[in-house]
């Protein structure tokens, strides 16, 4: 059975769990934890993701994230790739560090946001790594207490649930977390439904009903001709100019944009795109890789391409493969 596509819509809240391959240790030294924290802060800023909480455990990671218009997969691919590259280079390893697909649980925000922040920060205590959450240096709990720089964590939004005064808010948050220790396991907050939802039945039913219309990562029904038309319009050029044999940098980049977009939203292979664009596969593949690297570094270009993708998605049906 084909795996279900990941859910995406602006404002979606996800509890993400990713584990080491075969549950292997992924953080061996303090420097490893610090590098992951650095990569996490950069990735969530790059892909406009709001980070509410994290806990870096020896062999797995918990993240609580809210996305905007860019799918969660973009940030996770960037984060896990960067850390894997760092880890393999440091320890002279090759191959996969993380176990298959990361788990992304879609959560009902109003009911579960605060509980998930607490759950994640108490994870090291439940694992018997420390006796109190503030004793664990590799979670965002200390950031909430004001002991370190925010590192991109949206602490103020959470603390505001208790008070507008920072000192009072921190005290309220501390009591809330301490209550979690005394309450023990509360089944309601750990029941994942259909292996992808955390929320009341009404929430799950509503999302399931809207799933066909939600912006999932499944490909849409679209042709290269349609994509090329939108690319040409977006850059004020004729499609024939982009497909011509001219070797200009702009034309080459726009061919790469068309191929990238086709693959991202239409599931169009680079081989098919190369045939349409009348370019050899190796040249186009190199161009797409260069474009995707440039998009990571150039926010304006990235936003321009993402906006183009959103325009093309409008009104098109998803095509589940």
Tab-separated table of C-alpha atoms in Angstrom:
chain	number	residue	atom	x	y	z
A	1	UNK	CA	0.000	0.000	0.000
A	2	UNK	CA	1.336	3.437	-0.936
A	3	UNK	CA	2.136	5.636	2.037
A	4	UNK	CA	-0.194	8.549	2.617
A	5	UNK	CA	1.105	11.984	1.627
A	6	UNK	CA	2.116	14.360	4.384
A	7	UNK	CA	-0.411	16.978	5.393
A	8	UNK	CA	0.348	20.635	4.866
A	9	UNK	CA	-1.617	23.809	5.443
A	10	UNK	CA	-0.582	27.207	6.850
A	11	UNK	CA	-0.739	27.192	10.646
A	12	UNK	CA	-0.463	23.411	11.022
A	13	UNK	CA	1.137	22.382	14.328
A	14	UNK	CA	3.342	19.282	14.292
A	15	UNK	CA	5.013	17.194	16.953
A	16	UNK	CA	7.990	15.795	15.057
A	17	UNK	CA	9.961	12.769	16.231
A	18	UNK	CA	13.030	11.523	14.398
A	19	UNK	CA	15.187	8.639	15.609
A	20	UNK	CA	18.655	7.347	14.942
A	21	UNK	CA	18.880	4.529	12.423
A	22	UNK	CA	18.248	1.262	14.312
A	23	UNK	CA	17.899	3.494	17.396
A	24	UNK	CA	21.607	4.295	17.345
A	25	UNK	CA	23.014	7.194	19.354
A	26	UNK	CA	23.013	10.369	17.254
A	27	UNK	CA	24.631	12.682	19.823
A	28	UNK	CA	27.899	11.388	21.258
A	29	UNK	CA	29.479	14.566	22.586
A	30	UNK	CA	28.226	17.965	23.829
A	31	UNK	CA	29.540	19.478	20.607
A	32	UNK	CA	27.089	17.308	18.642
A	33	UNK	CA	24.112	18.666	20.575
A	34	UNK	CA	25.340	22.227	20.040
A	35	UNK	CA	25.720	21.708	16.301
A	36	UNK	CA	22.187	20.334	16.028
A	37	UNK	CA	20.856	23.333	17.965
A	38	UNK	CA	22.679	25.641	15.563
A	39	UNK	CA	21.373	23.815	12.483
A	40	UNK	CA	17.848	23.809	13.935
A	41	UNK	CA	17.867	27.568	14.547
A	42	UNK	CA	19.107	28.237	11.014
A	43	UNK	CA	16.696	25.826	9.318
A	44	UNK	CA	13.576	27.095	11.081
A	45	UNK	CA	14.527	30.663	10.218
A	46	UNK	CA	15.340	29.773	6.610
A	47	UNK	CA	12.020	28.009	6.002
A	48	UNK	CA	9.865	30.356	8.122
A	49	UNK	CA	8.869	27.704	10.662
A	50	UNK	CA	7.852	28.627	14.217
A	51	UNK	CA	9.634	26.545	16.858
A	52	UNK	CA	7.869	26.157	20.215
A	53	UNK	CA	9.921	23.459	21.928
A	54	UNK	CA	12.580	20.811	21.425
A	55	UNK	CA	14.351	18.053	23.321
A	56	UNK	CA	17.481	16.418	21.942
A	57	UNK	CA	17.726	12.929	23.403
A	58	UNK	CA	20.755	10.658	22.910
A	59	UNK	CA	19.114	8.623	20.125
A	60	UNK	CA	16.122	10.709	19.034
A	61	UNK	CA	14.751	14.235	18.764
A	62	UNK	CA	11.425	15.858	19.681
A	63	UNK	CA	10.374	19.100	17.964
A	64	UNK	CA	7.176	21.138	18.249
A	65	UNK	CA	6.770	23.216	15.092
A	66	UNK	CA	4.179	25.350	13.343
A	67	UNK	CA	4.477	25.858	9.589
A	68	UNK	CA	3.426	28.748	7.400
A	69	UNK	CA	3.020	28.407	3.629
A	70	UNK	CA	6.113	26.224	3.111
A	71	UNK	CA	5.716	22.468	3.799
A	72	UNK	CA	7.463	21.070	6.868
A	73	UNK	CA	9.469	18.671	4.711
A	74	UNK	CA	11.610	21.534	3.395
A	75	UNK	CA	12.909	22.396	6.843
A	76	UNK	CA	13.318	18.794	7.940
A	77	UNK	CA	15.272	17.838	4.824
A	78	UNK	CA	17.610	20.785	5.353
A	79	UNK	CA	18.059	20.100	9.072
A	80	UNK	CA	18.632	16.351	8.875
A	81	UNK	CA	20.893	16.612	5.833
A	82	UNK	CA	23.116	19.215	7.483
A	83	UNK	CA	23.423	17.303	10.720
A	84	UNK	CA	24.046	13.963	8.972
A	85	UNK	CA	26.798	15.572	6.897
A	86	UNK	CA	28.370	17.023	10.053
A	87	UNK	CA	28.087	13.733	11.997
A	88	UNK	CA	29.449	11.513	9.230
A	89	UNK	CA	32.379	13.841	8.657
A	90	UNK	CA	33.178	14.126	12.371
A	91	UNK	CA	33.004	10.387	13.057
A	92	UNK	CA	34.148	9.185	9.626
A	93	UNK	CA	30.880	7.425	8.891
A	94	UNK	CA	28.890	6.934	5.692
A	95	UNK	CA	25.229	6.311	4.960
A	96	UNK	CA	22.027	7.088	6.825
A	97	UNK	CA	22.087	8.454	10.355
A	98	UNK	CA	18.334	8.790	10.872
A	99	UNK	CA	15.743	6.030	10.716
A	100	UNK	CA	13.580	6.271	7.609
A	101	UNK	CA	10.832	8.860	7.528
A	102	UNK	CA	10.568	11.251	10.447
A	103	UNK	CA	7.226	11.100	12.274
A	104	UNK	CA	5.100	14.256	12.045
A	105	UNK	CA	1.956	14.226	14.195
A	106	UNK	CA	-0.596	16.906	13.323
A	107	UNK	CA	-1.844	18.391	16.597
A	108	UNK	CA	-4.939	20.311	17.626
A	109	UNK	CA	-3.379	23.602	18.614
A	110	UNK	CA	-5.768	25.120	21.159
A	111	UNK	CA	-6.156	21.960	23.205
A	112	UNK	CA	-2.636	20.552	23.017
A	113	UNK	CA	-0.038	23.304	22.465
A	114	UNK	CA	0.846	23.909	26.116
A	115	UNK	CA	0.613	20.223	26.978
A	116	UNK	CA	3.042	19.348	24.198
A	117	UNK	CA	5.538	21.980	25.336
A	118	UNK	CA	5.406	20.402	28.793
A	119	UNK	CA	5.522	16.845	27.440
A	120	UNK	CA	8.636	17.557	25.372
A	121	UNK	CA	10.448	19.336	28.202
A	122	UNK	CA	9.700	16.484	30.618
A	123	UNK	CA	11.000	13.854	28.209
A	124	UNK	CA	14.526	13.743	29.714
A	125	UNK	CA	13.004	13.273	33.184
A	126	UNK	CA	10.757	10.412	32.046
A	127	UNK	CA	13.808	8.813	30.409
A	128	UNK	CA	15.588	9.062	33.795
A	129	UNK	CA	18.434	11.113	32.336
A	130	UNK	CA	17.880	13.843	34.945
A	131	UNK	CA	15.653	14.410	37.968
A	132	UNK	CA	14.367	17.835	36.905
A	133	UNK	CA	13.842	19.347	33.433
A	134	UNK	CA	16.070	22.339	34.206
A	135	UNK	CA	18.970	19.956	34.821
A	136	UNK	CA	18.920	18.869	31.171
A	137	UNK	CA	20.944	21.226	28.941
A	138	UNK	CA	19.738	19.969	25.548
A	139	UNK	CA	16.101	21.023	25.534
A	140	UNK	CA	14.414	24.417	25.202
A	141	UNK	CA	13.176	24.333	28.829
A	142	UNK	CA	16.024	26.512	30.093
A	143	UNK	CA	15.250	29.034	27.373
A	144	UNK	CA	11.754	29.417	28.835
A	145	UNK	CA	13.314	30.084	32.221
A	146	UNK	CA	15.379	32.877	30.679
A	147	UNK	CA	18.749	31.265	31.173
A	148	UNK	CA	19.927	31.336	27.566
A	149	UNK	CA	19.340	33.040	24.235
A	150	UNK	CA	16.031	32.101	22.582
A	151	UNK	CA	17.699	30.374	19.615
A	152	UNK	CA	14.578	31.039	17.584
A	153	UNK	CA	12.175	29.459	20.104
A	154	UNK	CA	8.832	31.294	20.377
A	155	UNK	CA	8.952	31.491	24.177
A	156	UNK	CA	7.108	34.797	24.534
A	157	UNK	CA	3.994	33.473	22.824
A	158	UNK	CA	3.816	30.557	25.256
A	159	UNK	CA	4.720	32.520	28.389
A	160	UNK	CA	2.035	35.087	27.570
A	161	UNK	CA	-0.528	32.403	28.433
A	162	UNK	CA	0.249	33.073	32.111
A	163	UNK	CA	1.044	36.768	32.321
A	164	UNK	CA	2.205	39.813	30.382
A	165	UNK	CA	4.838	40.302	33.067
A	166	UNK	CA	7.854	38.153	32.219
A	167	UNK	CA	8.727	37.258	35.812
A	168	UNK	CA	5.179	36.188	36.642
A	169	UNK	CA	4.855	34.319	33.351
A	170	UNK	CA	7.996	32.275	34.035
A	171	UNK	CA	6.703	31.364	37.502
A	172	UNK	CA	3.404	30.249	36.011
A	173	UNK	CA	5.201	28.175	33.407
A	174	UNK	CA	7.434	26.553	36.052
A	175	UNK	CA	4.400	25.579	38.130
A	176	UNK	CA	2.720	24.144	35.039
A	177	UNK	CA	5.730	21.947	34.241
A	178	UNK	CA	6.105	20.887	37.889
A	179	UNK	CA	2.434	19.883	37.942
A	180	UNK	CA	3.170	17.616	35.003
A	181	UNK	CA	5.705	15.727	37.094
A	182	UNK	CA	3.230	15.178	39.915
A	183	UNK	CA	0.308	14.262	37.637
A	184	UNK	CA	2.172	11.442	35.966
A	185	UNK	CA	1.005	9.931	32.686
A	186	UNK	CA	-2.179	11.461	31.222
A	187	UNK	CA	-3.389	9.145	28.475
A	188	UNK	CA	-5.432	11.811	26.679
A	189	UNK	CA	-2.337	13.693	25.592
A	190	UNK	CA	-0.542	10.689	24.140
A	191	UNK	CA	-3.272	9.015	22.076
A	192	UNK	CA	-2.225	9.431	18.450
A	193	UNK	CA	-5.171	8.701	16.168
A	194	UNK	CA	-4.775	7.091	12.753
A	195	UNK	CA	-1.007	7.266	13.352
A	196	UNK	CA	-0.905	10.971	12.443
A	197	UNK	CA	-3.273	13.060	14.605
A	198	UNK	CA	-3.333	14.274	18.190
A	199	UNK	CA	-6.676	15.863	18.936
A	200	UNK	CA	-10.344	15.372	19.611
A	201	UNK	CA	-12.433	13.229	17.246
A	202	UNK	CA	-14.087	16.330	15.794
A	203	UNK	CA	-10.673	17.774	14.884
A	204	UNK	CA	-9.578	14.522	13.233
A	205	UNK	CA	-12.816	14.217	11.268
A	206	UNK	CA	-12.578	17.809	10.057
A	207	UNK	CA	-9.005	17.401	8.837
A	208	UNK	CA	-9.809	14.095	7.136
A	209	UNK	CA	-12.728	15.701	5.307
A	210	UNK	CA	-10.586	18.596	4.149
A	211	UNK	CA	-7.557	16.503	3.270
A	212	UNK	CA	-8.388	16.297	-0.417
A	213	UNK	CA	-8.425	20.094	-0.559
A	214	UNK	CA	-5.539	20.706	1.809
A	215	UNK	CA	-2.153	21.559	0.370
A	216	UNK	CA	-0.509	18.187	0.764
A	217	UNK	CA	2.791	17.218	-0.723
A	218	UNK	CA	1.155	14.923	-3.240
A	219	UNK	CA	1.736	15.976	-6.847
A	220	UNK	CA	-0.931	17.950	-8.690
A	221	UNK	CA	-2.129	17.340	-12.236
A	222	UNK	CA	-0.094	19.776	-14.285
A	223	UNK	CA	1.928	19.867	-17.495
A	224	UNK	CA	5.310	21.331	-18.312
A	225	UNK	CA	3.576	23.661	-20.774
A	226	UNK	CA	1.495	25.147	-17.949
A	227	UNK	CA	4.552	25.460	-15.728
A	228	UNK	CA	6.602	27.086	-18.469
A	229	UNK	CA	3.831	29.589	-19.120
A	230	UNK	CA	3.791	30.645	-15.464
A	231	UNK	CA	7.597	30.851	-15.295
A	232	UNK	CA	7.704	32.974	-18.440
A	233	UNK	CA	4.983	35.261	-17.104
A	234	UNK	CA	6.690	35.591	-13.735
A	235	UNK	CA	9.957	36.736	-15.307
A	236	UNK	CA	8.420	38.738	-18.170
A	237	UNK	CA	9.855	36.545	-20.892
A	238	UNK	CA	8.424	34.495	-23.722
A	239	UNK	CA	8.371	30.742	-23.152
A	240	UNK	CA	10.081	30.314	-26.525
A	241	UNK	CA	13.043	32.371	-25.282
A	242	UNK	CA	13.483	30.120	-22.259
A	243	UNK	CA	13.324	27.002	-24.428
A	244	UNK	CA	15.638	28.418	-27.079
A	245	UNK	CA	19.231	27.310	-27.540
A	246	UNK	CA	20.533	30.514	-25.982
A	247	UNK	CA	23.107	29.898	-23.253
A	248	UNK	CA	22.352	32.973	-21.139
A	249	UNK	CA	22.417	32.599	-17.361
A	250	UNK	CA	18.856	33.821	-16.925
A	251	UNK	CA	17.449	31.400	-19.493
A	252	UNK	CA	19.390	28.516	-17.925
A	253	UNK	CA	18.141	29.424	-14.453
A	254	UNK	CA	14.520	29.625	-15.635
A	255	UNK	CA	14.784	26.209	-17.267
A	256	UNK	CA	15.990	24.927	-13.904
A	257	UNK	CA	13.082	26.695	-12.176
A	258	UNK	CA	10.588	24.992	-14.505
A	259	UNK	CA	12.161	21.570	-13.910
A	260	UNK	CA	12.328	22.117	-10.140
A	261	UNK	CA	8.682	23.201	-9.973
A	262	UNK	CA	7.580	20.305	-12.161
A	263	UNK	CA	9.279	17.822	-9.880
A	264	UNK	CA	8.071	19.501	-6.682
A	265	UNK	CA	4.373	19.790	-7.412
A	266	UNK	CA	3.716	17.598	-10.429
A	267	UNK	CA	5.973	14.631	-9.830
A	268	UNK	CA	7.506	15.285	-13.262
A	269	UNK	CA	10.871	13.575	-13.560
A	270	UNK	CA	13.942	15.478	-14.698
A	271	UNK	CA	14.138	13.121	-17.665
A	272	UNK	CA	10.695	14.242	-18.851
A	273	UNK	CA	11.486	17.878	-18.113
A	274	UNK	CA	14.747	17.635	-20.063
A	275	UNK	CA	12.866	16.231	-23.050
A	276	UNK	CA	10.345	19.060	-22.961
A	277	UNK	CA	13.033	21.716	-22.542
A	278	UNK	CA	15.201	20.120	-25.246
A	279	UNK	CA	18.214	19.876	-22.958
A	280	UNK	CA	20.343	16.902	-21.995
A	281	UNK	CA	19.582	15.393	-18.599
A	282	UNK	CA	23.039	15.944	-17.080
A	283	UNK	CA	23.031	19.675	-17.846
A	284	UNK	CA	19.510	20.178	-16.527
A	285	UNK	CA	20.205	18.128	-13.399
A	286	UNK	CA	23.274	20.253	-12.647
A	287	UNK	CA	21.226	23.400	-13.172
A	288	UNK	CA	18.470	22.246	-10.811
A	289	UNK	CA	20.976	21.400	-8.070
A	290	UNK	CA	22.580	24.827	-8.467
A	291	UNK	CA	19.162	26.493	-8.314
A	292	UNK	CA	18.134	24.628	-5.158
A	293	UNK	CA	21.402	25.567	-3.470
A	294	UNK	CA	20.935	29.200	-4.463
A	295	UNK	CA	17.375	29.152	-3.100
A	296	UNK	CA	18.742	28.165	0.305
A	297	UNK	CA	21.001	31.222	0.285
A	298	UNK	CA	18.808	33.758	-1.535
A	299	UNK	CA	15.563	34.432	0.351
A	300	UNK	CA	14.100	36.598	-2.424
A	301	UNK	CA	14.622	33.930	-5.072
A	302	UNK	CA	13.230	31.254	-2.765
A	303	UNK	CA	10.112	33.305	-2.051
A	304	UNK	CA	9.658	34.047	-5.738
A	305	UNK	CA	9.756	30.367	-6.651
A	306	UNK	CA	7.515	29.402	-3.719
A	307	UNK	CA	4.972	32.044	-4.789
A	308	UNK	CA	5.037	30.641	-8.309
A	309	UNK	CA	4.360	27.173	-6.909
A	310	UNK	CA	1.421	28.442	-4.874
A	311	UNK	CA	-0.100	30.105	-7.946
A	312	UNK	CA	0.203	26.895	-9.942
A	313	UNK	CA	-1.385	24.826	-7.171
A	314	UNK	CA	-4.500	26.965	-7.028
A	315	UNK	CA	-7.556	25.060	-8.216
A	316	UNK	CA	-5.664	21.949	-9.291
A	317	UNK	CA	-6.542	18.501	-8.013
A	318	UNK	CA	-3.980	16.388	-6.205
A	319	UNK	CA	-2.728	13.286	-7.994
A	320	UNK	CA	-1.899	10.490	-5.527
A	321	UNK	CA	0.606	8.058	-6.955
